[in-house]
Coordinates of C-alpha atoms and ligand atoms in Angstrom, one line a residue:
M133 CA -70.5 -59.6 220.2
K134 CA -74.2 -59.5 219.8
V135 CA -74.4 -56.0 221.2
H136 CA -71.5 -54.9 219.0
S137 CA -73.0 -56.1 215.7
K138 CA -76.4 -54.5 216.6
K139 CA -74.6 -51.2 217.1
L140 CA -72.8 -51.7 213.8
V141 CA -76.0 -52.3 211.9
L142 CA -77.7 -49.3 213.5
A143 CA -74.7 -47.1 212.7
S144 CA -74.6 -48.3 209.1
I145 CA -78.4 -47.7 208.7
L146 CA -77.9 -44.2 210.1
L147 CA -75.0 -43.6 207.8
L148 CA -77.0 -44.8 204.8
V149 CA -80.0 -42.6 205.7
L150 CA -77.7 -39.6 206.2
T151 CA -75.9 -40.2 202.9
F152 CA -79.2 -40.6 201.1
F153 CA -80.4 -37.4 202.7
I154 CA -77.3 -35.4 201.8
V155 CA -77.1 -36.8 198.3
S156 CA -80.8 -36.2 197.5
C157 CA -80.7 -32.7 199.0
G158 CA -77.6 -31.9 197.1
L159 CA -79.0 -33.3 193.9
T160 CA -82.3 -31.5 194.1
G161 CA -80.6 -28.3 195.3
K162 CA -78.2 -28.4 192.4
K163 CA -80.8 -29.5 189.9
S164 CA -83.2 -26.6 190.7
S165 CA -80.5 -24.0 190.8
S166 CA -78.9 -25.1 187.5
L167 CA -82.4 -25.0 186.0
D168 CA -83.0 -21.5 187.2
E169 CA -79.6 -20.4 185.9
D170 CA -80.3 -21.9 182.5
E171 CA -83.7 -20.2 182.3
E172 CA -82.1 -17.0 183.4
Q173 CA -79.4 -17.3 180.9
D174 CA -81.9 -17.4 178.1
L175 CA -83.6 -14.2 179.1
I176 CA -82.6 -10.9 177.5
V177 CA -81.7 -8.5 180.3
V178 CA -82.9 -4.9 180.0
G179 CA -81.8 -2.3 182.6
F180 CA -84.4 0.6 182.8
S181 CA -83.3 3.9 184.4
Q182 CA -86.1 6.3 185.3
P183 CA -85.4 9.7 186.7
G184 CA -88.0 9.4 189.5
A185 CA -91.6 9.0 190.2
E186 CA -92.7 12.6 190.3
S187 CA -96.0 12.2 188.4
S188 CA -98.7 9.7 187.6
W189 CA -97.5 10.1 184.0
R190 CA -94.2 8.6 185.0
V191 CA -95.8 5.8 186.8
A192 CA -97.8 5.0 183.6
L193 CA -94.5 5.0 181.6
T194 CA -92.9 2.6 184.2
D195 CA -95.9 0.3 184.0
S196 CA -95.9 0.3 180.2
V197 CA -92.2 -0.7 180.0
M198 CA -92.6 -3.3 182.7
E199 CA -95.6 -4.8 180.9
S200 CA -93.7 -5.0 177.6
F201 CA -90.6 -6.7 179.0
T202 CA -91.9 -9.8 180.8
E203 CA -90.3 -13.2 181.4
E204 CA -93.0 -14.8 179.3
R205 CA -91.7 -12.8 176.4
G206 CA -88.1 -13.8 177.2
Y207 CA -87.0 -10.7 179.0
K208 CA -85.7 -9.8 182.5
L209 CA -86.2 -6.1 183.3
I210 CA -84.2 -4.4 186.0
Y211 CA -85.8 -1.2 187.1
K212 CA -84.0 1.7 188.9
D213 CA -85.5 4.9 190.2
G214 CA -83.1 7.8 190.2
K215 CA -85.0 9.7 193.0
S216 CA -85.0 12.9 190.9
K217 CA -81.2 13.1 190.7
Q218 CA -79.0 12.8 187.6
D219 CA -76.1 11.5 189.7
N220 CA -78.2 8.5 190.8
Q221 CA -79.2 7.8 187.2
I222 CA -75.5 7.8 186.2
K223 CA -74.8 5.4 189.1
D224 CA -77.7 3.2 188.0
I225 CA -76.3 3.0 184.4
R226 CA -72.9 2.1 185.8
T227 CA -74.5 -0.7 187.8
F228 CA -76.2 -2.0 184.6
I229 CA -72.8 -2.0 182.8
Q230 CA -71.3 -4.0 185.7
Q231 CA -74.2 -6.4 185.5
D232 CA -73.5 -6.8 181.8
V233 CA -77.1 -6.2 180.8
D234 CA -78.0 -6.7 177.1
Y235 CA -79.7 -3.3 176.7
I236 CA -80.1 -0.1 178.7
V237 CA -83.2 2.0 178.5
L238 CA -82.7 5.5 179.8
S239 CA -85.3 8.2 180.5
P240 CA -82.9 11.1 181.2
I241 CA -83.9 13.7 183.8
V242 CA -82.1 16.5 181.8
E243 CA -80.7 16.6 178.3
T244 CA -77.0 17.2 179.1
G245 CA -74.2 15.5 181.1
W246 CA -74.5 12.0 179.7
D247 CA -71.5 11.8 177.4
T248 CA -69.1 10.0 179.9
V249 CA -71.5 7.3 181.1
L250 CA -72.9 6.7 177.6
S251 CA -69.3 6.3 176.3
E252 CA -68.8 3.7 179.1
A253 CA -71.9 1.8 177.9
K254 CA -70.7 2.0 174.3
A255 CA -67.3 0.7 175.3
A256 CA -69.0 -2.2 177.0
G257 CA -70.9 -2.9 173.8
I258 CA -74.3 -2.3 175.4
P259 CA -76.9 -0.6 173.2
V260 CA -78.7 2.3 174.8
I261 CA -82.3 3.3 174.0
I262 CA -83.2 6.8 175.2
C263 CA -86.9 7.1 176.0
D264 CA -89.4 9.9 176.9
R265 CA -87.0 12.8 177.2
N266 CA -83.9 13.1 174.9
V267 CA -80.2 13.7 175.5
V268 CA -77.9 16.1 173.8
V269 CA -74.5 14.5 173.4
E270 CA -71.4 15.3 171.3
N271 CA -71.5 12.1 169.5
E272 CA -74.9 10.8 168.4
S273 CA -73.5 7.2 168.1
L274 CA -73.4 7.1 172.0
Y275 CA -77.0 5.9 171.8
T276 CA -78.8 3.6 169.5
A277 CA -82.2 5.2 169.2
F278 CA -84.7 7.6 170.8
V279 CA -88.4 6.9 171.5
G280 CA -90.5 9.7 173.0
S281 CA -92.4 12.9 172.5
D282 CA -91.9 15.8 170.2
F283 CA -92.0 18.4 173.0
K284 CA -91.7 21.3 170.6
A285 CA -94.8 20.1 168.7
E286 CA -96.6 19.7 172.0
G287 CA -95.8 23.3 173.0
D288 CA -96.8 24.6 169.6
A289 CA -100.1 22.8 169.8
A290 CA -100.9 24.3 173.2
I291 CA -100.2 27.8 171.9
A292 CA -102.2 27.3 168.7
E293 CA -105.2 26.2 170.8
L294 CA -104.8 29.2 173.1
E295 CA -104.6 31.6 170.1
S296 CA -107.7 30.1 168.5
M297 CA -109.6 30.4 171.8
L298 CA -108.6 34.0 172.3
S299 CA -109.5 34.9 168.7
L300 CA -113.1 34.0 169.5
E301 CA -113.3 36.3 172.5
E302 CA -115.0 39.7 172.2
D303 CA -112.0 41.6 173.5
A304 CA -109.5 39.7 171.4
S305 CA -106.8 42.4 171.4
K306 CA -106.6 42.8 175.2
E307 CA -103.4 42.2 177.1
L308 CA -102.8 38.6 178.2
N309 CA -101.1 38.0 181.6
I310 CA -99.6 34.5 182.0
V311 CA -98.3 32.6 185.0
H312 CA -95.8 30.1 183.8
I313 CA -95.1 27.0 185.9
Q314 CA -92.1 25.2 184.4
G315 CA -91.1 21.6 184.5
T316 CA -87.7 20.4 185.7
I317 CA -85.2 22.9 184.1
G318 CA -83.1 21.4 181.4
S319 CA -85.4 18.4 180.7
S320 CA -86.5 18.0 177.1
A321 CA -90.1 18.3 178.2
Q322 CA -89.5 21.7 179.9
L323 CA -87.3 23.0 177.0
G324 CA -89.8 22.1 174.3
R325 CA -92.9 23.4 176.2
S326 CA -91.2 26.6 177.5
G327 CA -89.7 27.2 174.1
A328 CA -93.2 27.4 172.5
L329 CA -94.4 29.9 175.1
E330 CA -91.2 32.0 174.6
R331 CA -91.8 32.1 170.8
A332 CA -95.4 33.1 171.4
L333 CA -94.4 36.0 173.6
E334 CA -92.2 37.3 170.8
K335 CA -95.0 37.0 168.3
H336 CA -97.6 38.6 170.6
P337 CA -96.3 41.9 172.1
D338 CA -99.5 42.1 174.2
W339 CA -98.8 38.8 176.0
K340 CA -96.8 39.0 179.3
V341 CA -95.5 36.5 181.8
T342 CA -96.4 38.0 185.1
Y343 CA -95.0 35.2 187.3
E344 CA -92.7 32.3 186.4
A345 CA -91.2 29.5 188.6
C346 CA -90.1 25.9 188.3
G347 CA -92.7 23.4 189.6
E348 CA -90.4 20.3 189.1
F349 CA -93.4 18.6 187.5
T350 CA -95.0 18.0 190.9
K351 CA -98.4 18.9 192.4
A352 CA -97.0 20.2 195.6
K353 CA -94.8 22.7 193.8
G354 CA -97.5 23.7 191.4
R355 CA -99.8 24.6 194.4
E356 CA -97.0 26.5 196.2
I357 CA -96.1 28.5 193.1
M358 CA -99.8 29.4 192.3
T359 CA -100.4 30.4 195.9
T360 CA -97.5 32.8 195.7
A361 CA -98.5 34.1 192.3
L362 CA -102.0 34.8 193.5
E363 CA -100.6 36.8 196.4
E364 CA -97.9 38.6 194.5
V365 CA -99.6 39.5 191.2
G366 CA -103.2 39.1 192.2
P367 CA -105.8 37.0 190.4
E368 CA -106.9 40.1 188.4
N369 CA -103.5 40.1 186.7
I370 CA -103.7 36.5 185.7
D371 CA -105.5 35.4 182.5
V372 CA -103.7 32.1 181.7
I373 CA -101.7 29.5 183.7
Y374 CA -99.3 27.6 181.5
C375 CA -98.5 24.4 183.5
E376 CA -95.9 22.1 182.0
N377 CA -97.6 19.0 183.2
D378 CA -100.9 17.8 184.8
E379 CA -99.5 17.5 188.3
E380 CA -98.6 21.2 188.3
A381 CA -102.1 21.9 187.0
Y382 CA -103.7 19.9 189.8
G383 CA -101.6 21.9 192.3
A384 CA -102.5 25.3 190.7
I385 CA -106.2 24.4 190.6
A386 CA -106.0 23.4 194.3
A387 CA -104.4 26.8 195.1
M388 CA -107.2 28.6 193.2
N389 CA -109.9 26.6 194.9
E390 CA -108.4 27.5 198.2
A391 CA -108.2 31.2 197.3
G392 CA -111.8 31.2 195.9
V393 CA -110.5 32.2 192.4
S394 CA -112.5 31.3 189.4
Y395 CA -111.0 29.4 186.4
G396 CA -112.1 27.6 183.4
S397 CA -112.8 27.8 179.7
D398 CA -115.9 30.0 179.8
S399 CA -114.8 32.6 182.3
G400 CA -111.9 33.2 184.7
I401 CA -108.3 32.0 184.4
K402 CA -107.5 29.6 181.6
V403 CA -105.5 26.5 182.6
I404 CA -103.2 25.0 180.0
S405 CA -101.7 21.7 180.7
F406 CA -99.6 18.8 179.2
D407 CA -99.9 15.0 179.6
A408 CA -103.7 14.6 179.3
M409 CA -103.9 11.9 182.0
N410 CA -107.5 10.7 182.3
T411 CA -108.2 12.6 185.5
A412 CA -107.1 15.8 183.7
L413 CA -109.2 15.0 180.6
V414 CA -112.3 14.7 182.8
M415 CA -111.5 18.2 184.2
C416 CA -111.0 19.4 180.6
M417 CA -114.3 18.0 179.5
E418 CA -116.0 19.7 182.4
G419 CA -114.3 23.0 181.4
Q420 CA -112.0 23.4 184.4
I421 CA -108.9 23.0 182.2
S422 CA -109.0 24.8 178.9
V423 CA -106.4 23.0 176.9
E424 CA -104.9 19.5 177.4
V425 CA -102.0 18.5 175.2
E426 CA -101.4 14.8 175.2
C427 CA -98.0 13.3 176.2
N428 CA -98.2 9.6 175.5
P429 CA -96.6 7.4 178.3
L430 CA -97.4 4.1 176.6
Q431 CA -93.9 3.8 175.2
G432 CA -93.1 0.2 176.3
P433 CA -94.5 -1.3 173.0
Y434 CA -92.4 1.1 170.9
I435 CA -89.2 0.2 172.8
Y436 CA -90.1 -3.5 172.7
K437 CA -90.4 -3.3 168.9
L438 CA -87.0 -1.6 168.6
I439 CA -85.2 -4.1 170.8
S440 CA -86.9 -7.0 169.0
R441 CA -85.6 -5.6 165.7
L442 CA -82.1 -5.1 167.2
E443 CA -82.2 -8.7 168.4
K444 CA -82.8 -9.9 164.8
G445 CA -79.8 -7.8 163.7
E446 CA -82.1 -5.3 161.9
A447 CA -81.5 -1.5 161.6
V448 CA -83.7 0.7 163.6
P449 CA -84.7 4.4 163.2
K450 CA -82.7 6.8 165.2
I451 CA -85.8 8.8 166.3
T452 CA -89.3 7.5 166.9
Y453 CA -92.0 10.0 168.1
V454 CA -95.0 8.5 169.8
K455 CA -98.5 9.4 168.6
E456 CA -100.0 12.4 170.4
Q457 CA -103.1 14.6 170.1
H458 CA -104.6 17.6 172.0
F459 CA -107.9 18.4 173.5
T460 CA -110.4 21.0 174.6
K461 CA -113.8 20.4 175.9
D462 CA -115.1 20.5 172.4
N463 CA -113.4 17.2 171.3
L464 CA -113.9 15.2 174.5
T465 CA -116.5 12.7 175.5
A466 CA -116.9 10.4 178.6
Q467 CA -116.8 7.3 176.3
F468 CA -113.5 8.4 174.8
I469 CA -111.9 9.0 178.2
E470 CA -113.1 5.7 179.6
K471 CA -111.5 3.8 176.7
R472 CA -108.1 5.4 177.2
K473 CA -105.4 3.5 179.1
F474 CA -103.8 6.4 181.1
Ligands
GYE539 O1 -95.0 15.5 181.1 C1 -94.4 14.8 183.3 C2 -93.3 13.9 183.8 O2 -90.9 13.8 180.6 C3 -92.8 13.8 179.3 O3 -92.3 14.2 182.9 C4 -92.2 13.6 180.6 C5 -92.8 14.6 181.7 C6 -94.3 14.5 181.9 O4 -93.1 14.0 185.1 O5 -95.6 14.5 183.9

């Protein structure tokens, strides 16, 4: 009997401890997970589709958007990198729709081919903000707003700077041979910047493009294209390199260094570039790059403002262009570059 009751007491204690353990575990587990869910439910979810990470400019855009949509401000940002393929971006948008995000922010790799997936987002009632590059769709109501650059204005600014530089030269009427390194074909950035050069060629019969290829906005491609251009047309037949972003300019400059070709504002080949990242601005200040047209990647705050307004039920402008300027070595100082964020 004695042994029996001892066993019984021990078993009951064990049971009690076990029950307590299970209940407390269950309780804390449930409590913390339901708290997380509550917190998560309060966050506004934004799906951000980037075309890739081809340039430091794009990394700056990603950072700017991420810094704007933080949990402290009540947002959850889901970031997706399309690895330089439109198909991947379309899949990423479909994933956002399945996840029932509150907003989609899309930086489209090219302008066309978005009608179907944007119709799906619209049918799901998810507002889409297009940023950086724009889209061309049959029905403008497929997206809520666009925030980004005026690429036509950027291209025109580059050409105007080049024209004014040439007008100061002694032999102002001489033929001008241009190497044109294009960005991703069909992207707004390429179309706007190439368009300005094309118009300039029509206006100046003595301007010629002696070599043209697509550099995909990367340094590696820029270098490859410039190496081939130097071999095929020769440095003596190149006066200007029109690079559609800084990465391509860095690549073209590397190719010229390798070949021992001189470049710069004062003598040699003139390099024209877009983005005006700080590294490139230093090169511009030092005279290695002749013209830098700014493309502002700090678009996060603009998108944040738009979404905040939409949250309040306010109307937003369909198009917002970010502020941009352009530079030559005459309007750059080290202090100015130091203060800049990109
Ligand atoms: O110039 C380039 C980037 O779309 C404005 O894409 C953007 C361009 C930018 O890769 O560096």
